[in-house]
Amino acid sequence: MITVVSGLPRSGTSLMMQMLGAGGIPLLTDSLRPSDADNERGYFEFEPVKSLARDASWIDSAEGKAVKIVSLLLYHLPPEHDYRVVFMRRPLAAVLRSQAAMLQRRGEPAPNAREDEALSIHLQRHLDAVDTWMARHPRLKVYSVGYEELLRNPPDALSGLPKFLDRDFDLHSMAQTVEPRLRHH
Amino acid sequence: MFFTPRVKIEPALYARLKTVAAAAGYSTVDEFVQHALEKAAGQIELEESEEEIRKRLRGLGYIE
């Protein structure tokens, strides 16, 4: 079984990876993307994931581990594995604000209100489609976690994870990784 | 709300639609065509949306 942490970028996927690591799940990461002002504790990414659409040969190495995969790439998961997807949810307005700030820090032009409004429609359409796709996948189960709820009340937001991932967790250690100062703005 | 636009299709295609609609349990060809067009439009819209998201994710460094 492969644990996948997914969602839109800036919805708390790195935080969830960090939490799962603190809870004792081995993480599939390579630390090639360094931490920065947008993710001070790191991105918890595995570089080959970015090319999942054309090369999934690494997927066997994710067995028994947790790997972060943005929602747009989930469709490319090879069908011959079992997946437990921890899907991070956050209001789209907050996701877009956070992405805009990140783009600016990367020297990219900031999207204007009209572009954000259009992208919000695109993101919602994508989330609806990916939810439908996940619900129909015969070997994939989903556990949704709200980013805001996770920051507000970690034990509550995490309470269903042990059953979902069929293992015991040190929920206290996991909850301690939340540092409100590092929330995505 | 429905209105009655005229869409020209070839007779052979109409005959196929009639057969397929009946086999799939649609009560009319109109009902089948409405459903099929909704589905096709939704797929095109989704592809357009995911292309826009792909551009954003590239800008943020999340995909290649």
PDB file of C-alpha atoms in Angstrom:
ATOM      1  CA  MET A   1       0.000   0.000   0.000  1.00  0.00           C
ATOM      2  CA  ILE A   2       1.190   3.484  -0.847  1.00  0.00           C
ATOM      3  CA  THR A   3       0.175   6.516   1.186  1.00  0.00           C
ATOM      4  CA  VAL A   4      -0.283   9.554  -1.032  1.00  0.00           C
ATOM      5  CA  VAL A   5      -0.528  13.073   0.348  1.00  0.00           C
ATOM      6  CA  SER A   6      -2.354  15.139  -2.221  1.00  0.00           C
ATOM      7  CA  GLY A   7      -4.292  18.319  -2.844  1.00  0.00           C
ATOM      8  CA  LEU A   8      -3.669  21.654  -4.476  1.00  0.00           C
ATOM      9  CA  PRO A   9      -0.320  23.330  -3.892  1.00  0.00           C
ATOM     10  CA  ARG A  10      -0.552  25.557  -0.793  1.00  0.00           C
ATOM     11  CA  SER A  11      -3.246  23.476   0.846  1.00  0.00           C
ATOM     12  CA  GLY A  12      -1.006  21.974   3.531  1.00  0.00           C
ATOM     13  CA  THR A  13       0.437  18.939   1.763  1.00  0.00           C
ATOM     14  CA  SER A  14       3.981  19.591   3.071  1.00  0.00           C
ATOM     15  CA  LEU A  15       2.667  19.962   6.609  1.00  0.00           C
ATOM     16  CA  MET A  16       0.812  16.661   6.318  1.00  0.00           C
ATOM     17  CA  MET A  17       3.961  14.938   5.030  1.00  0.00           C
ATOM     18  CA  GLN A  18       5.848  16.318   7.992  1.00  0.00           C
ATOM     19  CA  MET A  19       3.136  15.070  10.346  1.00  0.00           C
ATOM     20  CA  LEU A  20       3.103  11.575   8.865  1.00  0.00           C
ATOM     21  CA  GLY A  21       6.878  11.464   9.205  1.00  0.00           C
ATOM     22  CA  ALA A  22       6.610  12.522  12.846  1.00  0.00           C
ATOM     23  CA  GLY A  23       3.986   9.827  13.315  1.00  0.00           C
ATOM     24  CA  GLY A  24       6.348   7.128  12.108  1.00  0.00           C
ATOM     25  CA  ILE A  25       5.510   6.610   8.431  1.00  0.00           C
ATOM     26  CA  PRO A  26       8.620   6.395   6.192  1.00  0.00           C
ATOM     27  CA  LEU A  27       8.581   9.235   3.676  1.00  0.00           C
ATOM     28  CA  LEU A  28       9.620   9.027   0.042  1.00  0.00           C
ATOM     29  CA  THR A  29      11.453  12.326  -0.400  1.00  0.00           C
ATOM     30  CA  ASP A  30      14.796  13.392  -1.784  1.00  0.00           C
ATOM     31  CA  SER A  31      15.136  16.908  -0.355  1.00  0.00           C
ATOM     32  CA  LEU A  32      16.243  18.187  -3.776  1.00  0.00           C
ATOM     33  CA  ARG A  33      13.871  21.124  -3.465  1.00  0.00           C
ATOM     34  CA  PRO A  34      15.335  23.166  -0.620  1.00  0.00           C
ATOM     35  CA  SER A  35      13.271  24.867   2.052  1.00  0.00           C
ATOM     36  CA  ASP A  36      12.579  28.545   1.453  1.00  0.00           C
ATOM     37  CA  ALA A  37      10.402  31.377   2.692  1.00  0.00           C
ATOM     38  CA  ASP A  38       7.303  29.610   1.310  1.00  0.00           C
ATOM     39  CA  ASN A  39       7.988  26.328   3.101  1.00  0.00           C
ATOM     40  CA  GLU A  40      10.460  26.941   5.893  1.00  0.00           C
ATOM     41  CA  ARG A  41      10.558  23.286   6.894  1.00  0.00           C
ATOM     42  CA  GLY A  42      10.928  22.011   3.354  1.00  0.00           C
ATOM     43  CA  TYR A  43       8.670  20.701   0.617  1.00  0.00           C
ATOM     44  CA  PHE A  44       8.918  16.967   1.370  1.00  0.00           C
ATOM     45  CA  GLU A  45       8.922  16.257  -2.358  1.00  0.00           C
ATOM     46  CA  PHE A  46      10.350  13.463  -4.457  1.00  0.00           C
ATOM     47  CA  GLU A  47      11.640  14.919  -7.712  1.00  0.00           C
ATOM     48  CA  PRO A  48      10.559  12.014  -9.997  1.00  0.00           C
ATOM     49  CA  VAL A  49       6.928  12.685  -8.996  1.00  0.00           C
ATOM     50  CA  LYS A  50       6.998  15.791 -11.180  1.00  0.00           C
ATOM     51  CA  SER A  51       7.357  13.599 -14.253  1.00  0.00           C
ATOM     52  CA  LEU A  52       4.802  10.985 -13.158  1.00  0.00           C
ATOM     53  CA  ALA A  53       2.760  11.634 -16.307  1.00  0.00           C
ATOM     54  CA  ARG A  54       5.509  10.157 -18.491  1.00  0.00           C
ATOM     55  CA  ASP A  55       7.457   7.945 -16.092  1.00  0.00           C
ATOM     56  CA  ALA A  56       6.000   6.032 -13.153  1.00  0.00           C
ATOM     57  CA  SER A  57       8.836   3.508 -12.910  1.00  0.00           C
ATOM     58  CA  TRP A  58       9.725   4.731  -9.409  1.00  0.00           C
ATOM     59  CA  ILE A  59       6.316   3.872  -7.946  1.00  0.00           C
ATOM     60  CA  ASP A  60       7.439   0.514  -6.511  1.00  0.00           C
ATOM     61  CA  SER A  61       9.844   2.394  -4.253  1.00  0.00           C
ATOM     62  CA  ALA A  62       6.842   4.136  -2.668  1.00  0.00           C
ATOM     63  CA  GLU A  63       5.363   0.902  -1.288  1.00  0.00           C
ATOM     64  CA  GLY A  64       4.974   1.197   2.489  1.00  0.00           C
ATOM     65  CA  LYS A  65       5.831   4.879   2.400  1.00  0.00           C
ATOM     66  CA  ALA A  66       4.144   8.249   2.058  1.00  0.00           C
ATOM     67  CA  VAL A  67       4.738  10.356  -1.033  1.00  0.00           C
ATOM     68  CA  LYS A  68       3.446  13.808  -1.952  1.00  0.00           C
ATOM     69  CA  ILE A  69       1.676  14.076  -5.318  1.00  0.00           C
ATOM     70  CA  VAL A  70      -0.219  17.192  -6.425  1.00  0.00           C
ATOM     71  CA  SER A  71      -3.827  16.452  -7.342  1.00  0.00           C
ATOM     72  CA  LEU A  72      -3.308  17.124 -11.047  1.00  0.00           C
ATOM     73  CA  LEU A  73      -0.937  14.150 -11.271  1.00  0.00           C
ATOM     74  CA  LEU A  74      -3.119  11.609  -9.440  1.00  0.00           C
ATOM     75  CA  TYR A  75      -4.654  10.414 -12.711  1.00  0.00           C
ATOM     76  CA  HIS A  76      -1.252   9.025 -13.680  1.00  0.00           C
ATOM     77  CA  LEU A  77      -0.917   6.659 -10.716  1.00  0.00           C
ATOM     78  CA  PRO A  78      -0.342   3.145 -12.065  1.00  0.00           C
ATOM     79  CA  PRO A  79      -3.467   1.051 -11.422  1.00  0.00           C
ATOM     80  CA  GLU A  80      -1.678  -2.022 -10.063  1.00  0.00           C
ATOM     81  CA  HIS A  81      -1.104  -0.632  -6.539  1.00  0.00           C
ATOM     82  CA  ASP A  82      -3.297   0.093  -3.531  1.00  0.00           C
ATOM     83  CA  TYR A  83      -3.407   3.740  -2.530  1.00  0.00           C
ATOM     84  CA  ARG A  84      -4.548   5.588   0.578  1.00  0.00           C
ATOM     85  CA  VAL A  85      -4.833   9.248  -0.323  1.00  0.00           C
ATOM     86  CA  VAL A  86      -4.747  11.871   2.423  1.00  0.00           C
ATOM     87  CA  PHE A  87      -6.297  14.765   0.538  1.00  0.00           C
ATOM     88  CA  MET A  88      -5.771  18.267   1.872  1.00  0.00           C
ATOM     89  CA  ARG A  89      -8.648  20.740   1.479  1.00  0.00           C
ATOM     90  CA  ARG A  90      -8.471  24.484   1.829  1.00  0.00           C
ATOM     91  CA  PRO A  91     -10.785  27.289   0.662  1.00  0.00           C
ATOM     92  CA  LEU A  92      -9.797  28.233  -2.882  1.00  0.00           C
ATOM     93  CA  ALA A  93      -9.503  31.939  -2.097  1.00  0.00           C
ATOM     94  CA  ALA A  94      -6.840  31.140   0.511  1.00  0.00           C
ATOM     95  CA  VAL A  95      -5.038  28.751  -1.866  1.00  0.00           C
ATOM     96  CA  LEU A  96      -4.952  31.410  -4.585  1.00  0.00           C
ATOM     97  CA  ARG A  97      -3.715  34.117  -2.195  1.00  0.00           C
ATOM     98  CA  SER A  98      -0.936  31.846  -1.027  1.00  0.00           C
ATOM     99  CA  GLN A  99       0.013  30.838  -4.570  1.00  0.00           C
ATOM    100  CA  ALA A 100       0.098  34.508  -5.632  1.00  0.00           C
ATOM    101  CA  ALA A 101       2.486  35.339  -2.791  1.00  0.00           C
ATOM    102  CA  MET A 102       4.657  32.373  -3.765  1.00  0.00           C
ATOM    103  CA  LEU A 103       4.713  33.427  -7.434  1.00  0.00           C
ATOM    104  CA  GLN A 104       5.828  36.912  -6.471  1.00  0.00           C
ATOM    105  CA  ARG A 105       8.634  35.559  -4.305  1.00  0.00           C
ATOM    106  CA  ARG A 106       9.750  33.498  -7.313  1.00  0.00           C
ATOM    107  CA  GLY A 107       9.891  36.667  -9.429  1.00  0.00           C
ATOM    108  CA  GLU A 108       6.825  35.728 -11.473  1.00  0.00           C
ATOM    109  CA  PRO A 109       4.125  38.298 -12.243  1.00  0.00           C
ATOM    110  CA  ALA A 110       1.321  38.324  -9.683  1.00  0.00           C
ATOM    111  CA  PRO A 111      -2.037  37.244 -11.091  1.00  0.00           C
ATOM    112  CA  ASN A 112      -4.705  39.931 -11.195  1.00  0.00           C
ATOM    113  CA  ALA A 113      -8.198  39.560  -9.709  1.00  0.00           C
ATOM    114  CA  ARG A 114      -9.714  38.514 -13.033  1.00  0.00           C
ATOM    115  CA  GLU A 115      -7.106  35.809 -13.569  1.00  0.00           C
ATOM    116  CA  ASP A 116      -7.639  34.531 -10.045  1.00  0.00           C
ATOM    117  CA  GLU A 117     -11.394  34.476 -10.545  1.00  0.00           C
ATOM    118  CA  ALA A 118     -10.971  32.409 -13.710  1.00  0.00           C
ATOM    119  CA  LEU A 119      -8.467  30.095 -12.063  1.00  0.00           C
ATOM    120  CA  SER A 120     -10.802  29.587  -9.121  1.00  0.00           C
ATOM    121  CA  ILE A 121     -13.403  28.190 -11.547  1.00  0.00           C
ATOM    122  CA  HIS A 122     -10.742  25.965 -13.140  1.00  0.00           C
ATOM    123  CA  LEU A 123      -9.581  24.685  -9.748  1.00  0.00           C
ATOM    124  CA  GLN A 124     -13.108  23.876  -8.593  1.00  0.00           C
ATOM    125  CA  ARG A 125     -13.801  22.029 -11.839  1.00  0.00           C
ATOM    126  CA  HIS A 126     -10.570  20.084 -11.395  1.00  0.00           C
ATOM    127  CA  LEU A 127     -11.335  19.212  -7.769  1.00  0.00           C
ATOM    128  CA  ASP A 128     -14.801  17.956  -8.720  1.00  0.00           C
ATOM    129  CA  ALA A 129     -13.276  15.806 -11.470  1.00  0.00           C
ATOM    130  CA  VAL A 130     -10.526  14.409  -9.271  1.00  0.00           C
ATOM    131  CA  ASP A 131     -13.045  13.618  -6.512  1.00  0.00           C
ATOM    132  CA  THR A 132     -15.129  11.676  -9.033  1.00  0.00           C
ATOM    133  CA  TRP A 133     -12.028   9.921 -10.347  1.00  0.00           C
ATOM    134  CA  MET A 134     -10.891   8.931  -6.846  1.00  0.00           C
ATOM    135  CA  ALA A 135     -14.352   7.679  -5.901  1.00  0.00           C
ATOM    136  CA  ARG A 136     -14.378   5.389  -8.948  1.00  0.00           C
ATOM    137  CA  HIS A 137     -10.841   4.066  -8.507  1.00  0.00           C
ATOM    138  CA  PRO A 138     -11.161   0.475  -7.272  1.00  0.00           C
ATOM    139  CA  ARG A 139      -7.881   0.437  -5.337  1.00  0.00           C
ATOM    140  CA  LEU A 140      -7.817   3.929  -3.898  1.00  0.00           C
ATOM    141  CA  LYS A 141      -9.371   5.305  -0.713  1.00  0.00           C
ATOM    142  CA  VAL A 142      -9.520   8.934   0.351  1.00  0.00           C
ATOM    143  CA  TYR A 143      -9.313  10.685   3.701  1.00  0.00           C
ATOM    144  CA  SER A 144      -9.905  14.422   3.525  1.00  0.00           C
ATOM    145  CA  VAL A 145      -8.285  16.834   5.951  1.00  0.00           C
ATOM    146  CA  GLY A 146      -9.139  20.535   6.164  1.00  0.00           C
ATOM    147  CA  TYR A 147      -6.030  22.695   6.413  1.00  0.00           C
ATOM    148  CA  GLU A 148      -7.712  25.269   8.642  1.00  0.00           C
ATOM    149  CA  GLU A 149      -9.101  22.565  10.922  1.00  0.00           C
ATOM    150  CA  LEU A 150      -5.682  20.920  11.056  1.00  0.00           C
ATOM    151  CA  LEU A 151      -4.118  24.152  12.315  1.00  0.00           C
ATOM    152  CA  ARG A 152      -6.954  24.849  14.730  1.00  0.00           C
ATOM    153  CA  ASN A 153      -7.350  21.417  16.240  1.00  0.00           C
ATOM    154  CA  PRO A 154      -4.745  18.878  15.066  1.00  0.00           C
ATOM    155  CA  PRO A 155      -5.855  15.920  17.243  1.00  0.00           C
ATOM    156  CA  ASP A 156      -9.384  16.249  15.952  1.00  0.00           C
ATOM    157  CA  ALA A 157      -8.340  16.565  12.302  1.00  0.00           C
ATOM    158  CA  LEU A 158      -6.033  13.570  12.611  1.00  0.00           C
ATOM    159  CA  SER A 159      -8.295  11.332  14.666  1.00  0.00           C
ATOM    160  CA  GLY A 160      -9.425   9.188  11.730  1.00  0.00           C
ATOM    161  CA  LEU A 161      -5.962   8.608  10.286  1.00  0.00           C
ATOM    162  CA  PRO A 162      -4.926   5.521  12.312  1.00  0.00           C
ATOM    163  CA  LYS A 163      -7.990   3.624  11.121  1.00  0.00           C
ATOM    164  CA  PHE A 164      -7.668   4.934   7.573  1.00  0.00           C
ATOM    165  CA  LEU A 165      -4.012   3.944   7.264  1.00  0.00           C
ATOM    166  CA  ASP A 166      -4.468   0.844   9.417  1.00  0.00           C
ATOM    167  CA  ARG A 167      -1.632   1.595  11.803  1.00  0.00           C
ATOM    168  CA  ASP A 168      -0.967   3.211  15.163  1.00  0.00           C
ATOM    169  CA  PHE A 169       0.366   6.723  15.270  1.00  0.00           C
ATOM    170  CA  ASP A 170       1.915   8.945  17.842  1.00  0.00           C
ATOM    171  CA  LEU A 171      -0.779  11.567  17.331  1.00  0.00           C
ATOM    172  CA  HIS A 172       0.782  13.769  20.007  1.00  0.00           C
ATOM    173  CA  SER A 173       4.088  13.987  18.098  1.00  0.00           C
ATOM    174  CA  MET A 174       2.185  14.588  14.889  1.00  0.00           C
ATOM    175  CA  ALA A 175       0.128  17.391  16.421  1.00  0.00           C
ATOM    176  CA  GLN A 176       3.277  19.033  17.794  1.00  0.00           C
ATOM    177  CA  THR A 177       4.593  19.639  14.277  1.00  0.00           C
ATOM    178  CA  VAL A 178       1.917  22.293  13.764  1.00  0.00           C
ATOM    179  CA  GLU A 179       3.392  25.723  14.193  1.00  0.00           C
ATOM    180  CA  PRO A 180       0.810  28.433  13.461  1.00  0.00           C
ATOM    181  CA  ARG A 181       3.627  30.896  12.654  1.00  0.00           C
ATOM    182  CA  LEU A 182       4.375  28.843   9.543  1.00  0.00           C
ATOM    183  CA  ARG A 183       0.842  28.836   8.140  1.00  0.00           C
ATOM    184  CA  HIS A 184       0.625  29.552   4.410  1.00  0.00           C
ATOM    185  CA  HIS A 185      -0.494  33.106   3.684  1.00  0.00           C
TER     186      HIS A 185
ATOM    187  CA  MET B   1     -35.656  25.527 -19.602  1.00  0.00           C
ATOM    188  CA  PHE B   2     -35.608  24.172 -23.140  1.00  0.00           C
ATOM    189  CA  PHE B   3     -35.782  25.895 -26.482  1.00  0.00           C
ATOM    190  CA  THR B   4     -35.779  24.304 -29.878  1.00  0.00           C
ATOM    191  CA  PRO B   5     -32.643  25.065 -31.863  1.00  0.00           C
ATOM    192  CA  ARG B   6     -32.194  23.212 -35.096  1.00  0.00           C
ATOM    193  CA  VAL B   7     -29.012  21.205 -35.415  1.00  0.00           C
ATOM    194  CA  LYS B   8     -28.418  19.522 -38.736  1.00  0.00           C
ATOM    195  CA  ILE B   9     -27.057  15.989 -38.604  1.00  0.00           C
ATOM    196  CA  GLU B  10     -26.681  13.368 -41.244  1.00  0.00           C
ATOM    197  CA  PRO B  11     -29.561  10.863 -41.553  1.00  0.00           C
ATOM    198  CA  ALA B  12     -27.212   7.943 -41.004  1.00  0.00           C
ATOM    199  CA  LEU B  13     -25.971   9.464 -37.732  1.00  0.00           C
ATOM    200  CA  TYR B  14     -29.537  10.149 -36.598  1.00  0.00           C
ATOM    201  CA  ALA B  15     -30.407   6.523 -37.211  1.00  0.00           C
ATOM    202  CA  ARG B  16     -27.423   5.441 -35.140  1.00  0.00           C
ATOM    203  CA  LEU B  17     -28.361   7.835 -32.335  1.00  0.00           C
ATOM    204  CA  LYS B  18     -31.900   6.496 -32.315  1.00  0.00           C
ATOM    205  CA  THR B  19     -30.651   2.929 -31.965  1.00  0.00           C
ATOM    206  CA  VAL B  20     -28.015   3.761 -29.356  1.00  0.00           C
ATOM    207  CA  ALA B  21     -30.383   5.960 -27.315  1.00  0.00           C
ATOM    208  CA  ALA B  22     -32.970   3.193 -27.154  1.00  0.00           C
ATOM    209  CA  ALA B  23     -30.371   0.583 -26.236  1.00  0.00           C
ATOM    210  CA  ALA B  24     -29.031   2.815 -23.456  1.00  0.00           C
ATOM    211  CA  GLY B  25     -32.504   3.343 -22.031  1.00  0.00           C
ATOM    212  CA  TYR B  26     -33.107   6.934 -23.099  1.00  0.00           C
ATOM    213  CA  SER B  27     -36.740   7.653 -23.809  1.00  0.00           C
ATOM    214  CA  THR B  28     -35.980  10.018 -26.686  1.00  0.00           C
ATOM    215  CA  VAL B  29     -33.107  10.873 -29.017  1.00  0.00           C
ATOM    216  CA  ASP B  30     -33.311  14.453 -27.670  1.00  0.00           C
ATOM    217  CA  GLU B  31     -32.661  13.222 -24.153  1.00  0.00           C
ATOM    218  CA  PHE B  32     -29.677  11.174 -25.285  1.00  0.00           C
ATOM    219  CA  VAL B  33     -28.214  13.999 -27.368  1.00  0.00           C
ATOM    220  CA  GLN B  34     -28.634  16.454 -24.479  1.00  0.00           C
ATOM    221  CA  HIS B  35     -26.758  14.099 -22.147  1.00  0.00           C
ATOM    222  CA  ALA B  36     -24.032  13.294 -24.650  1.00  0.00           C
ATOM    223  CA  LEU B  37     -23.422  16.961 -25.437  1.00  0.00           C
ATOM    224  CA  GLU B  38     -23.282  17.902 -21.769  1.00  0.00           C
ATOM    225  CA  LYS B  39     -20.724  15.193 -21.203  1.00  0.00           C
ATOM    226  CA  ALA B  40     -18.626  16.207 -24.205  1.00  0.00           C
ATOM    227  CA  ALA B  41     -18.721  19.909 -23.280  1.00  0.00           C
ATOM    228  CA  GLY B  42     -17.774  19.074 -19.688  1.00  0.00           C
ATOM    229  CA  GLN B  43     -14.788  17.056 -20.869  1.00  0.00           C
ATOM    230  CA  ILE B  44     -13.548  19.893 -23.078  1.00  0.00           C
ATOM    231  CA  GLU B  45     -14.022  22.406 -20.251  1.00  0.00           C
ATOM    232  CA  LEU B  46     -12.134  20.133 -17.869  1.00  0.00           C
ATOM    233  CA  GLU B  47      -9.223  19.762 -20.290  1.00  0.00           C
ATOM    234  CA  GLU B  48      -9.077  23.538 -20.665  1.00  0.00           C
ATOM    235  CA  SER B  49      -9.182  23.979 -16.875  1.00  0.00           C
ATOM    236  CA  GLU B  50      -6.478  21.424 -16.226  1.00  0.00           C
ATOM    237  CA  GLU B  51      -4.246  23.033 -18.848  1.00  0.00           C
ATOM    238  CA  GLU B  52      -4.602  26.376 -17.047  1.00  0.00           C
ATOM    239  CA  ILE B  53      -3.784  24.686 -13.716  1.00  0.00           C
ATOM    240  CA  ARG B  54      -0.807  22.967 -15.342  1.00  0.00           C
ATOM    241  CA  LYS B  55       0.586  26.380 -16.343  1.00  0.00           C
ATOM    242  CA  ARG B  56       0.195  27.643 -12.779  1.00  0.00           C
ATOM    243  CA  LEU B  57       1.834  24.555 -11.272  1.00  0.00           C
ATOM    244  CA  ARG B  58       4.787  24.885 -13.639  1.00  0.00           C
ATOM    245  CA  GLY B  59       5.183  28.483 -12.511  1.00  0.00           C
ATOM    246  CA  LEU B  60       5.227  27.311  -8.907  1.00  0.00           C
ATOM    247  CA  GLY B  61       7.694  24.497  -9.618  1.00  0.00           C
ATOM    248  CA  TYR B  62       5.368  21.590  -8.803  1.00  0.00           C
ATOM    249  CA  ILE B  63       5.407  19.841 -12.159  1.00  0.00           C
ATOM    250  CA  GLU B  64       7.815  19.698 -15.069  1.00  0.00           C
TER     251      GLU B  64
END
